[in-house]
XYZ file of C-alpha atoms in Angstrom:
675
model
C 28.806 -59.266 28.691
C 28.518 -57.001 31.788
C 31.981 -55.507 31.198
C 31.099 -54.682 27.564
C 27.909 -52.915 28.665
C 29.846 -50.766 31.151
C 32.341 -49.829 28.431
C 29.520 -48.808 26.106
C 27.948 -46.620 28.814
C 31.289 -44.955 29.629
C 32.073 -44.322 25.970
C 28.543 -42.931 25.340
C 28.748 -40.668 28.384
C 32.098 -39.369 27.218
C 30.684 -38.532 23.787
C 27.700 -36.757 25.445
C 29.965 -34.695 27.738
C 32.222 -33.713 24.828
C 29.191 -32.648 22.843
C 27.854 -30.659 25.840
C 31.221 -28.958 26.305
C 31.307 -27.991 22.624
C 27.954 -26.240 23.002
C 28.526 -24.200 26.141
C 25.514 -23.128 28.135
C 24.841 -19.420 28.589
C 24.229 -18.627 32.239
C 21.387 -16.161 32.732
C 20.558 -14.765 36.144
C 17.081 -13.386 36.824
C 16.587 -11.446 40.061
C 12.884 -11.295 40.820
C 13.449 -8.814 43.656
C 15.261 -6.316 41.448
C 12.218 -4.567 40.115
C 12.299 -2.630 36.873
C 9.752 -0.512 35.026
C 6.034 -1.135 35.205
C 4.496 -2.438 31.978
C 1.462 -0.361 31.068
C -1.920 -2.125 30.685
C -2.281 -0.095 27.471
C 0.978 -1.463 26.035
C -0.446 -3.498 23.154
C -3.047 -2.052 20.790
C -3.855 -1.988 17.091
C -3.788 0.595 14.327
C -6.392 0.427 11.585
C -6.019 2.296 8.302
C -7.870 1.872 4.999
C -4.952 0.445 3.026
C -4.635 -2.857 1.110
C -8.462 -2.984 1.070
C -8.309 -3.471 4.826
C -11.858 -2.180 5.297
C -13.756 -2.387 2.004
C -13.083 -5.934 0.855
C -11.772 -6.853 4.301
C -12.942 -6.138 7.834
C -16.132 -4.463 6.608
C -18.534 -7.280 5.766
C -20.107 -5.752 2.625
C -19.750 -8.187 -0.297
C -20.525 -5.822 -3.206
C -17.735 -3.701 -4.603
C -18.774 -0.190 -5.709
C -22.254 -0.601 -4.292
C -23.142 3.096 -4.683
C -21.433 3.534 -8.071
C -19.264 6.307 -6.634
C -15.921 4.525 -7.045
C -15.052 6.154 -10.361
C -15.819 9.621 -9.024
C -12.773 11.854 -8.810
C -12.792 14.777 -6.376
C -13.220 18.255 -7.767
C -9.978 19.551 -9.243
C -8.484 16.066 -9.698
C -7.809 14.443 -13.067
C -6.317 11.293 -14.518
C -3.119 10.753 -16.453
C -3.612 7.219 -17.726
C -4.092 5.230 -14.515
C -2.433 7.829 -12.257
C -4.306 10.400 -10.171
C -3.270 14.003 -10.725
C -4.194 16.238 -7.770
C -4.760 19.975 -8.136
C -1.519 22.013 -8.035
C -1.561 23.054 -4.366
C 1.626 24.097 -2.590
C 3.322 22.021 0.062
C 3.411 24.127 3.211
C 7.004 23.120 4.041
C 8.618 23.873 0.683
C 6.210 26.401 -0.797
C 6.324 24.354 -4.012
C 3.880 22.025 -5.758
C 4.881 18.389 -5.274
C 5.240 16.635 -8.606
C 3.016 13.603 -9.060
C 6.043 11.617 -10.273
C 7.481 11.922 -6.783
C 4.672 9.863 -5.291
C 2.469 8.236 -7.902
C -1.043 7.291 -6.853
C -2.548 4.630 -9.072
C -6.174 4.626 -10.136
C -8.424 2.090 -11.817
C -9.763 3.846 -14.949
C -12.640 1.401 -15.521
C -15.863 3.408 -16.015
C -17.942 1.176 -13.695
C -15.501 -0.455 -11.337
C -16.552 -3.840 -10.007
C -19.454 -4.268 -12.420
C -19.720 -5.949 -15.824
C -22.516 -6.052 -18.388
C -23.652 -9.391 -19.743
C -25.777 -9.354 -22.911
C -25.994 -11.399 -26.092
C -24.056 -8.762 -28.052
C -22.754 -5.188 -27.561
C -25.820 -3.693 -29.217
C -28.308 -5.442 -26.929
C -27.700 -3.206 -23.894
C -25.509 -0.487 -22.470
C -24.592 0.903 -19.037
C -23.318 4.229 -17.797
C -22.965 6.071 -14.499
C -25.239 9.077 -14.108
C -25.883 11.694 -11.456
C -29.460 12.434 -12.488
C -32.272 12.284 -9.913
C -30.213 10.857 -7.009
C -31.895 9.065 -4.124
C -29.357 10.619 -1.743
C -27.769 13.898 -2.768
C -24.715 12.975 -0.702
C -24.110 9.885 -2.884
C -25.509 11.084 -6.217
C -24.382 8.454 -8.690
C -26.479 5.608 -10.027
C -26.042 3.031 -12.770
C -28.262 3.477 -15.818
C -28.974 0.258 -17.709
C -30.553 0.576 -21.140
C -31.905 -2.656 -22.632
C -32.471 -2.537 -26.396
C -32.929 -6.254 -27.063
C -34.411 -8.513 -24.388
C -34.635 -11.687 -26.475
C -31.983 -12.978 -24.087
C -31.620 -11.848 -20.486
C -29.383 -8.897 -19.733
C -27.487 -8.729 -16.440
C -25.071 -6.542 -14.561
C -22.726 -8.675 -12.464
C -20.618 -7.851 -9.441
C -17.837 -10.216 -8.396
C -17.288 -8.529 -5.062
C -13.755 -8.004 -3.836
C -11.996 -10.760 -5.792
C -14.895 -13.101 -5.077
C -17.751 -13.186 -2.596
C -17.104 -15.723 0.144
C -20.507 -17.404 0.441
C -21.330 -20.121 2.985
C -23.866 -22.901 2.411
C -26.994 -22.106 4.396
C -25.757 -18.602 5.085
C -28.272 -15.771 5.130
C -27.444 -12.630 3.138
C -29.305 -9.345 3.275
C -29.898 -7.840 -0.148
C -30.763 -4.165 -0.470
C -31.328 -2.476 -3.802
C -32.488 1.056 -4.479
C -33.947 0.748 -7.973
C -36.001 2.792 -10.426
C -37.503 1.673 -13.745
C -38.733 3.738 -16.670
C -42.461 3.860 -17.374
C -41.965 1.866 -20.582
C -39.999 -0.938 -18.917
C -42.349 -3.938 -18.874
C -40.005 -6.688 -17.756
C -38.949 -7.900 -14.327
C -35.818 -7.324 -12.285
C -34.293 -10.250 -10.421
C -31.315 -10.749 -8.100
C -29.305 -13.953 -8.391
C -26.451 -15.099 -6.229
C -24.268 -17.215 -8.512
C -21.409 -19.627 -7.980
C -18.161 -19.092 -9.874
C -19.362 -21.395 -12.658
C -22.800 -19.781 -12.873
C -24.985 -22.055 -10.752
C -27.766 -20.241 -8.903
C -27.136 -20.270 -5.142
C -30.107 -18.010 -4.308
C -32.493 -15.696 -6.128
C -35.440 -13.374 -5.634
C -37.501 -10.901 -7.683
C -36.812 -7.227 -6.983
C -40.018 -5.296 -6.566
C -40.387 -2.167 -8.710
C -44.011 -1.321 -7.997
C -43.584 2.404 -8.610
C -42.293 3.158 -12.103
C -40.197 6.327 -12.371
C -39.834 6.371 -8.563
C -37.073 4.967 -6.407
C -37.929 1.661 -4.720
C -35.873 0.780 -1.623
C -36.104 -3.011 -1.729
C -34.818 -5.411 0.948
C -34.815 -9.198 1.009
C -32.891 -11.954 2.783
C -31.366 -14.665 0.589
C -30.284 -18.096 1.830
C -27.412 -19.661 -0.105
C -27.769 -23.256 -1.276
C -24.043 -23.830 -1.579
C -20.576 -22.644 -0.619
C -18.334 -20.678 -2.986
C -15.369 -18.388 -2.370
C -15.730 -16.844 -5.824
C -19.465 -16.223 -5.883
C -20.988 -13.184 -7.589
C -24.215 -11.208 -7.601
C -26.199 -10.628 -10.786
C -29.065 -8.183 -11.302
C -31.032 -9.564 -14.248
C -33.434 -7.799 -16.683
C -35.767 -9.385 -19.242
C -37.543 -6.370 -20.758
C -36.588 -3.406 -22.912
C -36.335 0.089 -21.496
C -34.278 1.705 -18.769
C -33.500 0.714 -15.198
C -31.455 2.674 -12.685
C -29.623 1.148 -9.724
C -28.680 3.643 -7.046
C -27.408 1.178 -4.478
C -26.838 -2.591 -4.416
C -25.704 -4.193 -1.177
C -25.296 -7.819 -0.111
C -24.470 -8.217 3.550
C -23.977 -11.400 5.569
C -26.316 -11.856 8.489
C -23.572 -13.581 10.483
C -21.400 -10.563 11.318
C -19.122 -10.091 14.322
C -21.349 -9.782 17.412
C -24.355 -9.788 15.061
C -24.010 -6.075 14.311
C -25.944 -4.523 11.447
C -23.641 -2.900 8.912
C -21.041 -4.858 10.804
C -17.753 -6.650 10.421
C -16.568 -9.842 8.798
C -16.534 -12.286 11.671
C -13.319 -14.218 10.974
C -11.188 -11.106 10.492
C -12.724 -9.341 13.500
C -12.077 -12.401 15.647
C -8.470 -12.467 14.473
C -8.057 -8.865 15.604
C -9.866 -9.515 18.877
C -7.494 -12.443 19.449
C -4.694 -9.943 19.997
C -6.579 -8.604 23.058
C -5.789 -5.020 22.039
C -6.058 -2.391 24.733
C -6.849 0.342 22.195
C -7.594 0.990 18.526
C -6.036 3.868 16.593
C -8.220 5.172 13.732
C -8.649 6.333 10.924
C -4.967 6.554 9.955
C -2.333 7.013 8.850
C -1.816 9.017 5.705
C -5.527 9.088 4.934
C -6.030 11.481 7.858
C -4.410 14.235 5.795
C -5.516 12.970 2.400
C -3.822 13.471 -0.947
C -4.927 17.051 -0.448
C -7.007 18.417 2.408
C -10.132 18.030 0.271
C -9.719 14.246 0.376
C -9.059 13.880 4.103
C -11.154 11.394 6.081
C -14.324 13.191 7.198
C -15.985 11.463 10.150
C -19.293 13.341 9.779
C -19.802 11.881 6.298
C -19.396 8.389 7.764
C -22.599 8.550 9.814
C -26.155 7.634 8.931
C -27.653 5.335 6.319
C -24.795 3.489 4.579
C -26.472 4.215 1.224
C -26.143 7.946 1.889
C -22.402 7.925 2.598
C -20.345 9.442 -0.220
C -17.055 7.667 0.393
C -13.699 9.183 -0.466
C -10.606 8.507 -2.494
C -7.783 7.392 -0.198
C -4.052 7.894 -0.526
C -3.610 4.252 -1.540
C -5.264 4.558 -4.951
C -8.878 3.532 -4.505
C -12.109 4.910 -3.103
C -13.395 3.706 0.251
C -17.152 3.589 0.774
C -17.239 5.076 4.291
C -19.359 2.041 5.188
C -16.918 1.149 7.954
C -17.380 4.533 9.569
C -16.915 6.369 12.826
C -19.850 4.743 14.617
C -18.854 1.260 13.472
C -15.269 1.621 14.679
C -16.368 3.006 18.041
C -18.771 0.067 18.343
C -15.994 -2.384 17.456
C -13.813 -0.979 20.246
C -16.626 -1.447 22.721
C -17.258 -4.991 21.483
C -13.640 -6.083 22.033
C -13.072 -4.128 25.256
C -10.588 -1.674 23.737
C -10.194 2.062 24.226
C -10.515 4.280 21.177
C -7.921 6.656 19.751
C -9.197 9.236 17.309
C -6.660 10.772 14.920
C -7.801 14.246 13.885
C -6.762 16.407 10.963
C -4.770 19.489 11.920
C -5.524 21.431 8.758
C -2.596 19.868 6.881
C -2.645 17.450 3.953
C -0.447 14.384 4.103
C 3.116 15.616 3.774
C 4.196 12.692 1.596
C 1.487 13.626 -0.907
C 0.671 17.267 -1.618
C 1.058 18.566 1.937
C -1.059 21.684 1.577
C -2.124 23.717 4.596
C -5.451 25.388 5.239
C -5.343 29.189 5.606
C -4.776 30.523 9.094
C -8.359 31.722 9.398
C -9.601 28.160 8.746
C -7.664 26.458 11.550
C -10.584 26.992 13.928
C -12.783 24.903 11.617
C -10.493 21.901 12.101
C -10.334 22.413 15.860
C -14.131 22.514 16.042
C -14.340 19.458 13.807
C -12.123 17.552 16.249
C -14.109 18.744 19.271
C -17.353 17.704 17.575
C -15.940 14.231 16.869
C -15.050 13.891 20.543
C -18.510 15.114 21.526
C -20.125 12.499 19.295
C -18.146 9.753 21.035
C -18.466 10.804 24.688
C -20.810 13.803 24.929
C -24.093 13.422 26.815
C -27.483 13.673 25.144
C -27.786 17.379 25.970
C -25.001 18.147 23.466
C -25.556 18.444 19.724
C -23.312 15.566 18.698
C -23.971 13.488 21.800
C -27.665 13.655 20.897
C -26.769 12.516 17.376
C -24.965 9.466 18.776
C -28.010 8.641 20.899
C -30.234 9.005 17.830
C -27.882 6.669 15.942
C -28.555 4.002 18.553
C -25.977 4.311 21.327
C -27.171 6.066 24.475
C -23.996 5.657 26.533
C -20.606 7.207 25.684
C -18.135 5.194 23.649
C -14.664 4.356 25.069
C -12.750 7.292 23.540
C -9.599 7.915 25.604
C -6.946 9.313 23.255
C -6.744 11.983 20.560
C -3.795 12.046 18.187
C -3.309 15.374 16.430
C -2.255 14.831 12.806
C -0.160 12.066 11.314
C 3.518 12.081 10.327
C 3.843 15.837 10.137
C 6.845 17.903 11.035
C 8.082 21.460 10.994
C 7.270 24.665 12.824
C 3.746 24.974 11.383
C 2.761 21.574 12.739
C 4.333 22.290 16.125
C 2.445 25.579 16.353
C -0.863 24.063 15.337
C -0.413 21.106 17.654
C -0.134 23.445 20.620
C -3.393 25.176 19.703
C -5.214 21.864 19.291
C -3.735 20.500 22.504
C -4.938 23.418 24.587
C -8.399 23.506 22.993
C -8.973 19.794 23.600
C -7.580 19.827 27.139
C -9.717 22.820 28.070
C -12.932 20.968 27.228
C -11.841 17.363 27.821
C -9.001 17.334 30.365
C -9.371 13.576 30.892
C -8.236 12.759 27.350
C -4.651 11.856 26.499
C -3.247 13.980 23.640
C -0.623 12.560 21.283
C 1.972 14.449 19.242
C 2.814 12.659 15.988
C 6.032 13.909 14.469
C 7.516 11.924 11.603
C 11.072 12.623 12.711
C 11.714 11.385 16.259
C 14.156 13.959 17.577
C 14.322 14.638 21.282
C 15.354 18.271 20.754
C 12.245 18.933 18.633
C 9.866 16.964 20.809
C 11.128 18.731 23.931
C 9.541 21.930 22.602
C 6.092 20.370 22.767
C 3.666 20.063 25.669
C 2.009 16.680 25.195
C 0.975 13.528 27.035
C 2.555 11.191 24.496
C 4.640 11.421 21.357
C 4.309 8.951 18.506
C 7.460 7.950 16.572
C 7.248 5.390 13.764
C 9.825 2.701 13.016
C 10.106 0.701 9.787
C 13.302 -1.335 9.855
C 15.360 -4.192 8.473
C 15.939 -7.336 10.520
C 19.311 -6.080 11.740
C 17.847 -2.641 12.353
C 15.364 -3.971 14.887
C 17.928 -6.201 16.571
C 20.107 -3.137 17.072
C 17.119 -1.136 18.355
C 16.450 -3.462 21.274
C 18.144 -0.879 23.506
C 16.875 2.195 21.627
C 14.824 3.543 24.527
C 17.191 2.568 27.350
C 18.838 5.968 27.542
C 16.026 8.164 26.257
C 15.254 11.076 28.606
C 12.296 10.653 30.935
C 9.875 13.065 32.501
C 8.177 15.276 29.911
C 6.030 12.764 28.042
C 5.471 9.077 27.427
C 5.986 7.350 24.098
C 3.434 5.605 21.910
C 5.119 3.687 19.098
C 2.130 3.976 16.790
C 3.626 2.252 13.762
C 6.438 -0.257 13.501
C 7.303 -3.257 11.383
C 10.239 -5.082 9.850
C 9.350 -4.692 6.180
C 12.538 -4.676 4.129
C 13.915 -7.816 2.481
C 11.591 -10.183 4.335
C 9.196 -11.309 1.597
C 5.599 -10.735 2.595
C 6.606 -11.196 6.227
C 8.840 -14.078 7.267
C 10.027 -15.490 10.584
C 13.235 -13.437 10.563
C 11.108 -10.278 10.501
C 8.907 -11.528 13.337
C 11.875 -12.379 15.563
C 13.517 -9.002 15.021
C 10.219 -7.330 15.974
C 10.090 -9.525 19.077
C 13.525 -8.211 20.058
C 12.308 -4.633 19.583
C 9.182 -5.425 21.633
C 11.364 -6.793 24.437
C 13.201 -3.479 24.527
C 9.984 -1.447 24.549
C 8.505 -3.572 27.338
C 11.697 -3.240 29.370
C 11.288 0.536 29.091
C 7.648 0.459 30.142
C 8.042 3.595 32.248
C 8.560 5.482 28.970
C 6.970 3.376 26.207
C 3.386 2.868 27.348
C 1.631 2.066 24.039
C 2.509 0.271 20.802
C 0.768 -0.837 17.596
C 2.070 -2.707 14.556
C 1.376 -1.295 11.088
C -0.272 -1.960 8.752
C -2.798 -4.286 10.319
C -4.651 -5.858 7.365
C -4.055 -6.886 3.762
C -6.321 -8.347 1.120
C -3.833 -10.577 -0.707
C -5.268 -9.412 -4.041
C -4.303 -5.774 -3.495
C -1.148 -5.339 -1.466
C -0.328 -1.640 -1.283
C 2.291 -2.074 1.459
C 4.967 -4.789 1.389
C 4.417 -6.370 4.820
C 1.197 -6.486 6.862
C 0.133 -8.276 10.029
C -2.992 -10.180 8.944
C -3.605 -11.356 5.371
C -6.846 -12.638 3.900
C -8.852 -13.427 0.801
C -12.583 -13.982 0.377
C -12.596 -17.160 2.484
C -9.387 -17.401 4.520
C -7.588 -15.332 7.151
C -3.868 -15.781 7.769
C -1.923 -14.525 10.747
C 1.724 -13.946 9.882
C 4.397 -15.124 12.288
C 4.511 -11.480 13.386
C 0.838 -11.749 14.351
C 1.638 -14.584 16.730
C 4.600 -12.688 18.173
C 2.227 -9.782 18.854
C -0.343 -12.105 20.376
C 2.173 -13.895 22.592
C 3.609 -10.598 23.806
C 0.155 -9.165 24.511
C -1.313 -12.221 26.254
C 1.821 -12.613 28.390
C 2.255 -9.000 29.469
C 3.735 -8.819 32.977
C 2.776 -6.164 35.496
C 6.404 -5.079 35.856
C 9.908 -5.971 34.699
C 12.611 -7.660 36.747
C 16.339 -7.640 36.105
C 18.116 -10.281 34.023
C 21.790 -10.573 33.150
C 21.326 -11.228 29.424
C 20.597 -7.543 28.845
C 23.755 -6.379 30.616
C 26.868 -5.134 28.842
C 25.950 -6.132 25.292
C 24.401 -2.976 23.904
C 27.084 -2.294 21.309
C 27.105 -5.689 19.637
C 24.682 -7.186 17.153
C 22.950 -9.934 19.093
C 20.457 -12.571 18.053
C 19.319 -13.582 21.551
C 17.217 -11.384 23.829
C 15.136 -11.894 26.922
C 12.438 -9.887 28.672
C 11.633 -10.835 32.253
C 8.743 -9.725 34.421
C 6.187 -10.658 37.042
C 2.522 -11.348 36.320
C 0.997 -10.291 39.639
C -2.408 -11.738 38.767
C -1.013 -15.287 38.629
C 2.156 -15.062 40.703
C 4.267 -16.148 37.753
C 7.628 -15.100 36.438
C 7.248 -14.507 32.697
C 10.338 -14.925 30.514
C 10.113 -14.046 26.810
C 13.109 -15.261 24.846
C 14.140 -14.497 21.265
C 16.572 -16.800 19.478
C 17.107 -15.321 16.036
C 19.930 -17.663 15.067
C 19.887 -20.946 13.197
C 21.526 -22.731 16.153
C 20.092 -23.980 19.392
C 20.880 -21.782 22.375
C 21.440 -23.826 25.549
C 21.092 -21.924 28.805
C 21.297 -22.334 32.552
C 18.792 -19.973 34.149
C 19.276 -19.029 37.781
C 16.377 -17.444 39.636
C 17.457 -15.229 42.529
C 15.229 -13.589 45.128
C 12.602 -16.320 45.380
C 12.131 -18.879 48.131
C 10.325 -21.478 46.087
C 9.884 -22.322 42.409
C 7.132 -24.654 41.261
C 8.616 -27.437 39.178
C 5.831 -27.583 36.615
C 4.915 -24.621 34.411
C 3.917 -23.582 30.931
C 5.921 -23.038 27.747
C 4.575 -21.325 24.626
C 6.865 -21.516 21.630
C 6.723 -20.114 18.108
C 9.348 -21.588 15.804
C 10.326 -22.122 12.170
C 12.931 -24.215 10.409
C 14.433 -21.104 8.789
C 14.145 -17.359 8.983
C 12.671 -17.273 5.489
C 9.622 -19.369 6.308
C 6.214 -17.675 6.060
C 2.590 -18.542 6.655
C 0.620 -18.707 3.403
C -3.026 -19.208 2.363
C -2.181 -22.863 1.699
C -0.305 -23.248 5.001
C -1.855 -20.642 7.317
C -0.483 -22.289 10.477
C 2.927 -23.373 9.295
C 4.301 -21.089 12.008
C 1.956 -21.272 14.987
C 2.363 -21.113 18.774
C 2.685 -24.476 20.506
C 1.796 -24.690 24.188
C 3.158 -27.408 26.454
C 3.788 -28.236 30.097
C 7.361 -28.327 31.422
C 8.304 -30.024 34.693
C 11.948 -29.011 34.907
C 11.725 -25.533 36.435
C 13.631 -24.746 39.624
C 15.805 -22.108 41.237
C 18.373 -23.205 38.693
C 17.326 -25.062 35.588
C 18.569 -25.767 32.080
C 16.637 -24.910 28.960
C 17.643 -25.116 25.323
C 15.991 -22.578 23.028
C 15.489 -24.000 19.556
C 16.594 -22.153 16.387
C 14.476 -19.349 14.960
C 12.136 -19.236 17.927
C 10.218 -16.926 20.241
C 9.491 -18.653 23.535
C 7.479 -17.692 26.601
C 8.228 -19.455 29.896
C 5.653 -19.041 32.671
C 7.094 -20.091 36.037
C 5.183 -20.117 39.338
C 7.314 -18.580 42.090
C 6.909 -17.880 45.789
């Protein structure tokens, strides 16, 4: 019996050793004394642009779509061809020709009253139309005129929000309506919050005490039930005319309790990245389809009902509700610096790309300087006093100004220099960013700037190959802010293969922290009902928020940022081959830990022996954070929002030399206490 047991053990050990030999361990040496580049505290930030209904119908907490009835308003000179926007025929400043709309179609919803529907017993009982007569605010002139001919059954106008209003049981919701009734209207006006199947969740009468005059009515509703597809109805039971200038329904429970604030779950998801800065407002919307439709920060201030909104380059109108003040406040609330992207007098070059006349350039410079003054000027200045009057006595955390977005050519270079000098003369403490679409060292070398902002949208293999992209880039004249990057080709709506390739690119950027000092993924947000861009970091609907696997890669990289890099052998001598394994190594001085971030993009385990040189003592027990999937094609979905989610565990096998096997399709952080 004893002899048989020994034979079994010997045979089993032999099988184990054969198996181990067949899967050779990769030896990786990490020298903690061989210091590399510092990793900037500003390394990981976010970029917000109004795309995919990221703001209206997303981060901005307003539940009513088209609350000011401005959404169908086309800018002057624009027209429609079916459901396509046709801009005025302005010349692109690079080519001197008018860009054809077929080259870059911009869709448009041709519905006459977007977001609203009329409910009556038959088509002859009532009618609605948008009118600009007798506006409450001249800056937002449109209102909805409801004419009731037959009130034998109630008439209602109904708003379903942005693909449903996510209502919570017991939640408080602030209703505001600006309403006017004709002198001959003898009925009542009532607001009802309805479930998807029509049950009343809350209701209140809307006071119209002054016929023929605007009544600015406000009331708080408390919902009796939960519904992700709720809707708001304004109900009439008399004949005559009623005008609605503004209808808003806003949750009381916003992020940090801010009025005109942010949807809490989405804001928390963003805050969970611990971003060091926020870039805003774009993106292509900085330039606009034409200059006339650029983002205008001054129109984003004041009473939300007075804000005109603007058509954006992604085929819908944004309300300007999530405006300049609100974004500055958000930065302050999450401890992030603010980056303002100003217009340089050029329309977006992928749209019409027109340029303002030379004698108008000063207007755009002054507009930028005024925006800066609003954010950080003291109360003795014109715009600083306006900020104080708006409710914020102290300066906001504005630190960076980016001049234009994705422009190129001699005209942009010339204008950038003028903007740079004007801003630096008045605000020398600000960091100025040059944003050229084409990242060419010979072009960028012509420019005096603090940072330059190249953008990278790649395939999975493209990002794996770009791990060493910055290794040999010249140093000295400027730092680099990678303001937009994402793996967005052939990866579904954002799978694990994309996330791992981005992690490899991040490793390379962090390793080159002396050059690359800031990064932000793009785009940030997507309402799943209106995807305008194929791959986005955070997805949501009216009740759920989903972080893609890329979100968790970003979060793990950000929350485990070392103070500086240290040398490891895995990065040596492999720059010309397509690899699927990468490692970043650095020291977190605040905790005394060695931080190893490892990418295994293959479908096989990757066994390693890791040797730590230059340390006298290694604590045996440490922390492991791992993000993994069973295949590169796996994604998080609304039904499985945490299918791919970081798992944290303790590991008691660390030492000066230790073995670790990295599982397939994984991004792993090892935190090791060293002496």
